[in-house]
Amino acid sequence: MKLLLHTCCAPCSVYCVKTLRSENIEPTLFWYNPNIHPMNEYVLRRDCLKEYAKSRNLNLVIEDEYGLDEFVCNVNKNTMQNLSKRCETYCYPLRFRKVFEYAKANGFDTVSTTLLYSIYQKHDYIAKLMEELSKEYGINFLYRDFREGWREGQDEARAAGLYMQKYCGCVYSEEESTFARKNKALFKKLNLKPTNENARKLLEKV
Ligand code: SF4
């Protein structure tokens, strides 16, 4: 199997790489994340992944594209101002299509993503979209529920001194995460989980 693993950041790749290597699968990591803003954050996460890949002797492909303006314009266009739908309508398809295109052009027969590790991502939607793209591009999709190793992966990433981000990536997620962190009492009072989706609903009311 020649696997191209879309990689959102170093911490999320720790458990995925460990699991795959335990199955004798050697992934090539693929960085394409124009959803990460602002520039300092983008550089921090990208360079942390570079260092991590080097330290673990992993192949890494970098598609370097920082795109705040384009990302925000396209989110607005694709969501019709419904920001809670931005992951499904723009961000995931943008990134995953790039992975399949690169895989096809460069002789990879299988694709997967470290987003399947995060307990904060829309796991079922990601798996469904990857399946659809797999059929469209004629490239296998390797599904794993890497979330089972969430705690273990996070602990190992911290122990390795990797940069641990506080929000998903886009400016909207930064706003939601910061709002949720600063308004814990409000979420408790409303009996709401401090998720990005709930934070967005509250932000739209204020
Ligand atoms: S919350 Fe994360 S997955 Fe959703 S649009 Fe923002 S960066 Fe992309």
PDB file of C-alpha atoms and ligand atoms in Angstrom:
ATOM      1  CA  MET A   1       0.000   0.000   0.000  1.00  0.00           C
ATOM      2  CA  LYS A   2       1.289   3.469  -0.888  1.00  0.00           C
ATOM      3  CA  LEU A   3      -0.510   5.758   1.541  1.00  0.00           C
ATOM      4  CA  LEU A   4      -0.783   9.534   1.396  1.00  0.00           C
ATOM      5  CA  LEU A   5      -1.946  10.781   4.802  1.00  0.00           C
ATOM      6  CA  HIS A   6      -3.440  14.253   4.872  1.00  0.00           C
ATOM      7  CA  THR A   7      -1.989  15.751   8.060  1.00  0.00           C
ATOM      8  CA  CYS A   8      -3.586  18.681   9.844  1.00  0.00           C
ATOM      9  CA  CYS A   9      -0.820  19.088  12.453  1.00  0.00           C
ATOM     10  CA  ALA A  10       1.944  17.233  14.287  1.00  0.00           C
ATOM     11  CA  PRO A  11       0.020  16.419  17.516  1.00  0.00           C
ATOM     12  CA  CYS A  12      -2.842  14.763  15.607  1.00  0.00           C
ATOM     13  CA  SER A  13      -0.416  12.718  13.529  1.00  0.00           C
ATOM     14  CA  VAL A  14       1.317  11.082  16.531  1.00  0.00           C
ATOM     15  CA  TYR A  15      -1.279   8.391  17.239  1.00  0.00           C
ATOM     16  CA  CYS A  16      -2.157   7.893  13.549  1.00  0.00           C
ATOM     17  CA  VAL A  17       1.464   7.286  12.554  1.00  0.00           C
ATOM     18  CA  LYS A  18       2.045   4.996  15.520  1.00  0.00           C
ATOM     19  CA  THR A  19      -1.030   2.902  14.638  1.00  0.00           C
ATOM     20  CA  LEU A  20      -0.206   2.709  10.945  1.00  0.00           C
ATOM     21  CA  ARG A  21       3.408   1.750  11.570  1.00  0.00           C
ATOM     22  CA  SER A  22       2.234  -0.981  13.964  1.00  0.00           C
ATOM     23  CA  GLU A  23       0.358  -2.375  10.934  1.00  0.00           C
ATOM     24  CA  ASN A  24       3.515  -2.082   8.786  1.00  0.00           C
ATOM     25  CA  ILE A  25       2.031   0.789   6.804  1.00  0.00           C
ATOM     26  CA  GLU A  26       4.491   3.609   6.168  1.00  0.00           C
ATOM     27  CA  PRO A  27       2.529   6.805   5.406  1.00  0.00           C
ATOM     28  CA  THR A  28       3.721   9.840   3.510  1.00  0.00           C
ATOM     29  CA  LEU A  29       2.431  12.903   5.350  1.00  0.00           C
ATOM     30  CA  PHE A  30       0.764  15.570   3.238  1.00  0.00           C
ATOM     31  CA  TRP A  31       0.416  19.128   4.515  1.00  0.00           C
ATOM     32  CA  TYR A  32      -2.240  21.205   2.776  1.00  0.00           C
ATOM     33  CA  ASN A  33      -4.120  23.410   5.235  1.00  0.00           C
ATOM     34  CA  PRO A  34      -4.965  26.887   3.899  1.00  0.00           C
ATOM     35  CA  ASN A  35      -7.680  26.941   6.569  1.00  0.00           C
ATOM     36  CA  ILE A  36      -5.182  27.821   9.315  1.00  0.00           C
ATOM     37  CA  HIS A  37      -4.994  31.500  10.299  1.00  0.00           C
ATOM     38  CA  PRO A  38      -3.438  33.867  11.118  1.00  0.00           C
ATOM     39  CA  MET A  39      -0.012  33.564   9.482  1.00  0.00           C
ATOM     40  CA  ASN A  40       1.915  33.060  12.742  1.00  0.00           C
ATOM     41  CA  GLU A  41      -0.302  30.135  13.665  1.00  0.00           C
ATOM     42  CA  TYR A  42       0.022  28.638  10.181  1.00  0.00           C
ATOM     43  CA  VAL A  43       3.823  28.816  10.346  1.00  0.00           C
ATOM     44  CA  LEU A  44       3.946  27.424  13.892  1.00  0.00           C
ATOM     45  CA  ARG A  45       1.877  24.366  12.991  1.00  0.00           C
ATOM     46  CA  ARG A  46       3.626  23.768   9.647  1.00  0.00           C
ATOM     47  CA  ASP A  47       7.113  24.057  11.097  1.00  0.00           C
ATOM     48  CA  CYS A  48       6.240  21.903  14.086  1.00  0.00           C
ATOM     49  CA  LEU A  49       5.145  19.190  11.646  1.00  0.00           C
ATOM     50  CA  LYS A  50       8.391  19.568   9.673  1.00  0.00           C
ATOM     51  CA  GLU A  51      10.442  19.059  12.829  1.00  0.00           C
ATOM     52  CA  TYR A  52       8.305  16.157  13.992  1.00  0.00           C
ATOM     53  CA  ALA A  53       8.516  14.399  10.597  1.00  0.00           C
ATOM     54  CA  LYS A  54      12.274  14.803  10.580  1.00  0.00           C
ATOM     55  CA  SER A  55      12.603  13.422  14.116  1.00  0.00           C
ATOM     56  CA  ARG A  56      10.520  10.348  13.227  1.00  0.00           C
ATOM     57  CA  ASN A  57      12.096   9.806   9.798  1.00  0.00           C
ATOM     58  CA  LEU A  58       8.769  10.352   8.023  1.00  0.00           C
ATOM     59  CA  ASN A  59       8.289  11.416   4.417  1.00  0.00           C
ATOM     60  CA  LEU A  60       6.526  14.763   4.304  1.00  0.00           C
ATOM     61  CA  VAL A  61       5.098  16.668   1.351  1.00  0.00           C
ATOM     62  CA  ILE A  62       4.347  20.342   1.926  1.00  0.00           C
ATOM     63  CA  GLU A  63       1.833  22.134  -0.274  1.00  0.00           C
ATOM     64  CA  ASP A  64       2.471  25.577   1.102  1.00  0.00           C
ATOM     65  CA  GLU A  65      -0.576  27.799   0.731  1.00  0.00           C
ATOM     66  CA  TYR A  66      -1.635  30.384   3.241  1.00  0.00           C
ATOM     67  CA  GLY A  67      -4.907  31.962   2.197  1.00  0.00           C
ATOM     68  CA  LEU A  68      -6.861  34.033   4.691  1.00  0.00           C
ATOM     69  CA  ASP A  69      -8.608  36.288   2.130  1.00  0.00           C
ATOM     70  CA  GLU A  70      -9.492  33.495  -0.266  1.00  0.00           C
ATOM     71  CA  PHE A  71     -10.637  31.209   2.528  1.00  0.00           C
ATOM     72  CA  VAL A  72     -12.916  33.803   4.136  1.00  0.00           C
ATOM     73  CA  CYS A  73     -14.388  34.887   0.762  1.00  0.00           C
ATOM     74  CA  ASN A  74     -15.097  31.287  -0.211  1.00  0.00           C
ATOM     75  CA  VAL A  75     -16.594  30.415   3.163  1.00  0.00           C
ATOM     76  CA  ASN A  76     -18.996  33.326   2.786  1.00  0.00           C
ATOM     77  CA  LYS A  77     -19.850  32.339  -0.783  1.00  0.00           C
ATOM     78  CA  ASN A  78     -20.308  28.632  -0.035  1.00  0.00           C
ATOM     79  CA  THR A  79     -22.186  28.889   3.241  1.00  0.00           C
ATOM     80  CA  MET A  80     -24.491  31.781   2.299  1.00  0.00           C
ATOM     81  CA  GLN A  81     -23.501  33.323   5.667  1.00  0.00           C
ATOM     82  CA  ASN A  82     -24.372  30.126   7.570  1.00  0.00           C
ATOM     83  CA  LEU A  83     -20.963  29.802   9.203  1.00  0.00           C
ATOM     84  CA  SER A  84     -21.829  26.661  11.136  1.00  0.00           C
ATOM     85  CA  LYS A  85     -21.800  24.793   7.800  1.00  0.00           C
ATOM     86  CA  ARG A  86     -18.340  25.950   6.708  1.00  0.00           C
ATOM     87  CA  CYS A  87     -16.472  22.711   7.490  1.00  0.00           C
ATOM     88  CA  GLU A  88     -18.753  20.580   5.296  1.00  0.00           C
ATOM     89  CA  THR A  89     -19.434  23.024   2.492  1.00  0.00           C
ATOM     90  CA  TYR A  90     -15.930  24.351   1.965  1.00  0.00           C
ATOM     91  CA  CYS A  91     -13.052  23.440   4.270  1.00  0.00           C
ATOM     92  CA  TYR A  92     -13.105  19.630   4.119  1.00  0.00           C
ATOM     93  CA  PRO A  93     -13.797  19.375   0.364  1.00  0.00           C
ATOM     94  CA  LEU A  94     -11.082  21.938  -0.409  1.00  0.00           C
ATOM     95  CA  ARG A  95      -8.422  20.033   1.492  1.00  0.00           C
ATOM     96  CA  PHE A  96      -9.459  16.505   0.634  1.00  0.00           C
ATOM     97  CA  ARG A  97      -9.736  17.172  -3.093  1.00  0.00           C
ATOM     98  CA  LYS A  98      -6.159  18.423  -3.054  1.00  0.00           C
ATOM     99  CA  VAL A  99      -5.018  15.231  -1.324  1.00  0.00           C
ATOM    100  CA  PHE A 100      -6.726  12.985  -3.877  1.00  0.00           C
ATOM    101  CA  GLU A 101      -5.391  15.077  -6.765  1.00  0.00           C
ATOM    102  CA  TYR A 102      -1.852  14.868  -5.433  1.00  0.00           C
ATOM    103  CA  ALA A 103      -2.204  11.136  -4.765  1.00  0.00           C
ATOM    104  CA  LYS A 104      -3.438  10.517  -8.301  1.00  0.00           C
ATOM    105  CA  ALA A 105      -0.677  12.565  -9.902  1.00  0.00           C
ATOM    106  CA  ASN A 106       2.071  10.966  -7.812  1.00  0.00           C
ATOM    107  CA  GLY A 107       1.334   7.244  -7.796  1.00  0.00           C
ATOM    108  CA  PHE A 108      -0.295   6.814  -4.367  1.00  0.00           C
ATOM    109  CA  ASP A 109      -2.985   4.118  -4.279  1.00  0.00           C
ATOM    110  CA  THR A 110      -4.522   5.025  -0.888  1.00  0.00           C
ATOM    111  CA  VAL A 111      -5.470   8.185   0.987  1.00  0.00           C
ATOM    112  CA  SER A 112      -6.452   8.954   4.575  1.00  0.00           C
ATOM    113  CA  THR A 113      -6.491  11.893   6.995  1.00  0.00           C
ATOM    114  CA  THR A 114      -5.425  12.668  10.557  1.00  0.00           C
ATOM    115  CA  LEU A 115      -8.735  14.508  10.960  1.00  0.00           C
ATOM    116  CA  LEU A 116     -10.138  11.044  11.774  1.00  0.00           C
ATOM    117  CA  TYR A 117      -8.167  11.267  15.030  1.00  0.00           C
ATOM    118  CA  SER A 118      -9.744  14.438  16.415  1.00  0.00           C
ATOM    119  CA  ILE A 119     -12.704  14.173  18.764  1.00  0.00           C
ATOM    120  CA  TYR A 120     -13.588  17.743  17.748  1.00  0.00           C
ATOM    121  CA  GLN A 121     -14.057  17.087  14.031  1.00  0.00           C
ATOM    122  CA  LYS A 122     -17.180  15.910  12.193  1.00  0.00           C
ATOM    123  CA  HIS A 123     -15.940  12.353  12.009  1.00  0.00           C
ATOM    124  CA  ASP A 124     -18.861  10.668  10.210  1.00  0.00           C
ATOM    125  CA  TYR A 125     -19.083  13.428   7.638  1.00  0.00           C
ATOM    126  CA  ILE A 126     -15.336  13.212   6.960  1.00  0.00           C
ATOM    127  CA  ALA A 127     -15.539   9.443   6.432  1.00  0.00           C
ATOM    128  CA  LYS A 128     -18.531   9.832   4.091  1.00  0.00           C
ATOM    129  CA  LEU A 129     -16.868  12.550   2.027  1.00  0.00           C
ATOM    130  CA  MET A 130     -13.623  10.577   1.765  1.00  0.00           C
ATOM    131  CA  GLU A 131     -15.590   7.541   0.546  1.00  0.00           C
ATOM    132  CA  GLU A 132     -17.278   9.655  -2.130  1.00  0.00           C
ATOM    133  CA  LEU A 133     -13.996  11.177  -3.291  1.00  0.00           C
ATOM    134  CA  SER A 134     -12.379   7.751  -3.280  1.00  0.00           C
ATOM    135  CA  LYS A 135     -14.933   6.587  -5.859  1.00  0.00           C
ATOM    136  CA  GLU A 136     -14.606   9.794  -7.884  1.00  0.00           C
ATOM    137  CA  TYR A 137     -10.792   9.653  -8.094  1.00  0.00           C
ATOM    138  CA  GLY A 138     -10.414   5.849  -8.209  1.00  0.00           C
ATOM    139  CA  ILE A 139      -8.082   5.829  -5.180  1.00  0.00           C
ATOM    140  CA  ASN A 140      -8.645   3.785  -2.007  1.00  0.00           C
ATOM    141  CA  PHE A 141      -9.659   5.449   1.235  1.00  0.00           C
ATOM    142  CA  LEU A 142      -8.182   3.942   4.389  1.00  0.00           C
ATOM    143  CA  TYR A 143     -10.679   4.390   7.229  1.00  0.00           C
ATOM    144  CA  ARG A 144      -9.642   4.112  10.840  1.00  0.00           C
ATOM    145  CA  ASP A 145     -11.372   5.465  13.927  1.00  0.00           C
ATOM    146  CA  PHE A 146      -8.195   6.955  15.352  1.00  0.00           C
ATOM    147  CA  ARG A 147     -10.274   8.712  18.051  1.00  0.00           C
ATOM    148  CA  GLU A 148      -9.851   5.634  20.250  1.00  0.00           C
ATOM    149  CA  GLY A 149      -6.286   6.826  20.856  1.00  0.00           C
ATOM    150  CA  TRP A 150      -7.171  10.448  21.591  1.00  0.00           C
ATOM    151  CA  ARG A 151      -5.801  10.624  25.134  1.00  0.00           C
ATOM    152  CA  GLU A 152      -2.737   8.514  24.383  1.00  0.00           C
ATOM    153  CA  GLY A 153      -1.862  10.630  21.333  1.00  0.00           C
ATOM    154  CA  GLN A 154      -2.321  13.895  23.188  1.00  0.00           C
ATOM    155  CA  ASP A 155      -0.133  12.730  26.075  1.00  0.00           C
ATOM    156  CA  GLU A 156       2.613  11.612  23.717  1.00  0.00           C
ATOM    157  CA  ALA A 157       2.462  14.849  21.740  1.00  0.00           C
ATOM    158  CA  ARG A 158       2.817  16.891  24.938  1.00  0.00           C
ATOM    159  CA  ALA A 159       5.664  14.730  26.173  1.00  0.00           C
ATOM    160  CA  ALA A 160       7.428  15.248  22.829  1.00  0.00           C
ATOM    161  CA  GLY A 161       7.107  19.015  23.309  1.00  0.00           C
ATOM    162  CA  LEU A 162       5.000  19.550  20.178  1.00  0.00           C
ATOM    163  CA  TYR A 163       3.111  22.802  19.711  1.00  0.00           C
ATOM    164  CA  MET A 164      -0.487  22.203  20.923  1.00  0.00           C
ATOM    165  CA  GLN A 165      -2.968  24.533  19.275  1.00  0.00           C
ATOM    166  CA  LYS A 166      -6.043  25.906  21.051  1.00  0.00           C
ATOM    167  CA  TYR A 167      -8.456  25.998  18.121  1.00  0.00           C
ATOM    168  CA  CYS A 168      -9.214  24.098  14.946  1.00  0.00           C
ATOM    169  CA  GLY A 169      -7.675  26.472  12.410  1.00  0.00           C
ATOM    170  CA  CYS A 170      -9.830  29.157  10.799  1.00  0.00           C
ATOM    171  CA  VAL A 171     -10.508  32.595  12.253  1.00  0.00           C
ATOM    172  CA  TYR A 172     -14.083  31.542  12.987  1.00  0.00           C
ATOM    173  CA  SER A 173     -12.949  28.587  15.077  1.00  0.00           C
ATOM    174  CA  GLU A 174     -10.535  30.842  16.958  1.00  0.00           C
ATOM    175  CA  GLU A 175     -13.434  33.166  17.790  1.00  0.00           C
ATOM    176  CA  GLU A 176     -15.648  30.261  18.910  1.00  0.00           C
ATOM    177  CA  SER A 177     -12.972  28.586  21.047  1.00  0.00           C
ATOM    178  CA  THR A 178     -12.002  31.826  22.730  1.00  0.00           C
ATOM    179  CA  PHE A 179     -15.660  32.649  23.381  1.00  0.00           C
ATOM    180  CA  ALA A 180     -16.284  29.188  24.862  1.00  0.00           C
ATOM    181  CA  ARG A 181     -13.206  29.410  27.109  1.00  0.00           C
ATOM    182  CA  LYS A 182     -14.162  32.851  28.387  1.00  0.00           C
ATOM    183  CA  ASN A 183     -17.834  32.055  28.943  1.00  0.00           C
ATOM    184  CA  LYS A 184     -17.778  28.711  30.715  1.00  0.00           C
ATOM    185  CA  ALA A 185     -20.354  29.910  33.268  1.00  0.00           C
ATOM    186  CA  LEU A 186     -22.807  30.909  30.542  1.00  0.00           C
ATOM    187  CA  PHE A 187     -22.595  27.504  28.854  1.00  0.00           C
ATOM    188  CA  LYS A 188     -23.150  25.843  32.227  1.00  0.00           C
ATOM    189  CA  LYS A 189     -26.145  28.044  32.981  1.00  0.00           C
ATOM    190  CA  LEU A 190     -27.695  27.222  29.596  1.00  0.00           C
ATOM    191  CA  ASN A 191     -26.803  23.539  30.032  1.00  0.00           C
ATOM    192  CA  LEU A 192     -24.894  23.602  26.744  1.00  0.00           C
ATOM    193  CA  LYS A 193     -21.647  21.836  25.857  1.00  0.00           C
ATOM    194  CA  PRO A 194     -18.908  24.383  25.019  1.00  0.00           C
ATOM    195  CA  THR A 195     -18.624  23.174  21.406  1.00  0.00           C
ATOM    196  CA  ASN A 196     -17.799  25.421  18.455  1.00  0.00           C
ATOM    197  CA  GLU A 197     -21.308  24.951  17.075  1.00  0.00           C
ATOM    198  CA  ASN A 198     -22.931  26.069  20.324  1.00  0.00           C
ATOM    199  CA  ALA A 199     -20.489  28.953  20.616  1.00  0.00           C
ATOM    200  CA  ARG A 200     -21.416  30.078  17.090  1.00  0.00           C
ATOM    201  CA  LYS A 201     -25.127  30.032  17.985  1.00  0.00           C
ATOM    202  CA  LEU A 202     -24.485  32.173  21.044  1.00  0.00           C
ATOM    203  CA  LEU A 203     -22.149  34.513  19.143  1.00  0.00           C
ATOM    204  CA  GLU A 204     -24.843  35.106  16.556  1.00  0.00           C
ATOM    205  CA  LYS A 205     -27.250  36.167  19.291  1.00  0.00           C
ATOM    206  CA  VAL A 206     -24.989  38.771  20.895  1.00  0.00           C
TER     207      VAL A 206
HETATM  208  S1  SF4 B   1     -13.581  24.825  12.142  1.00  0.00           S
HETATM  209 FE1  SF4 B   1     -11.784  23.705  11.368  1.00  0.00          FE
HETATM  210  S2  SF4 B   1     -12.606  22.237   9.851  1.00  0.00           S
HETATM  211 FE2  SF4 B   1     -14.168  23.816  10.210  1.00  0.00          FE
HETATM  212  S3  SF4 B   1     -13.812  25.406   8.673  1.00  0.00           S
HETATM  213 FE3  SF4 B   1     -12.652  26.023  10.463  1.00  0.00          FE
HETATM  214  S4  SF4 B   1     -10.628  25.161  10.165  1.00  0.00           S
HETATM  215 FE4  SF4 B   1     -11.983  24.105   8.739  1.00  0.00          FE
END
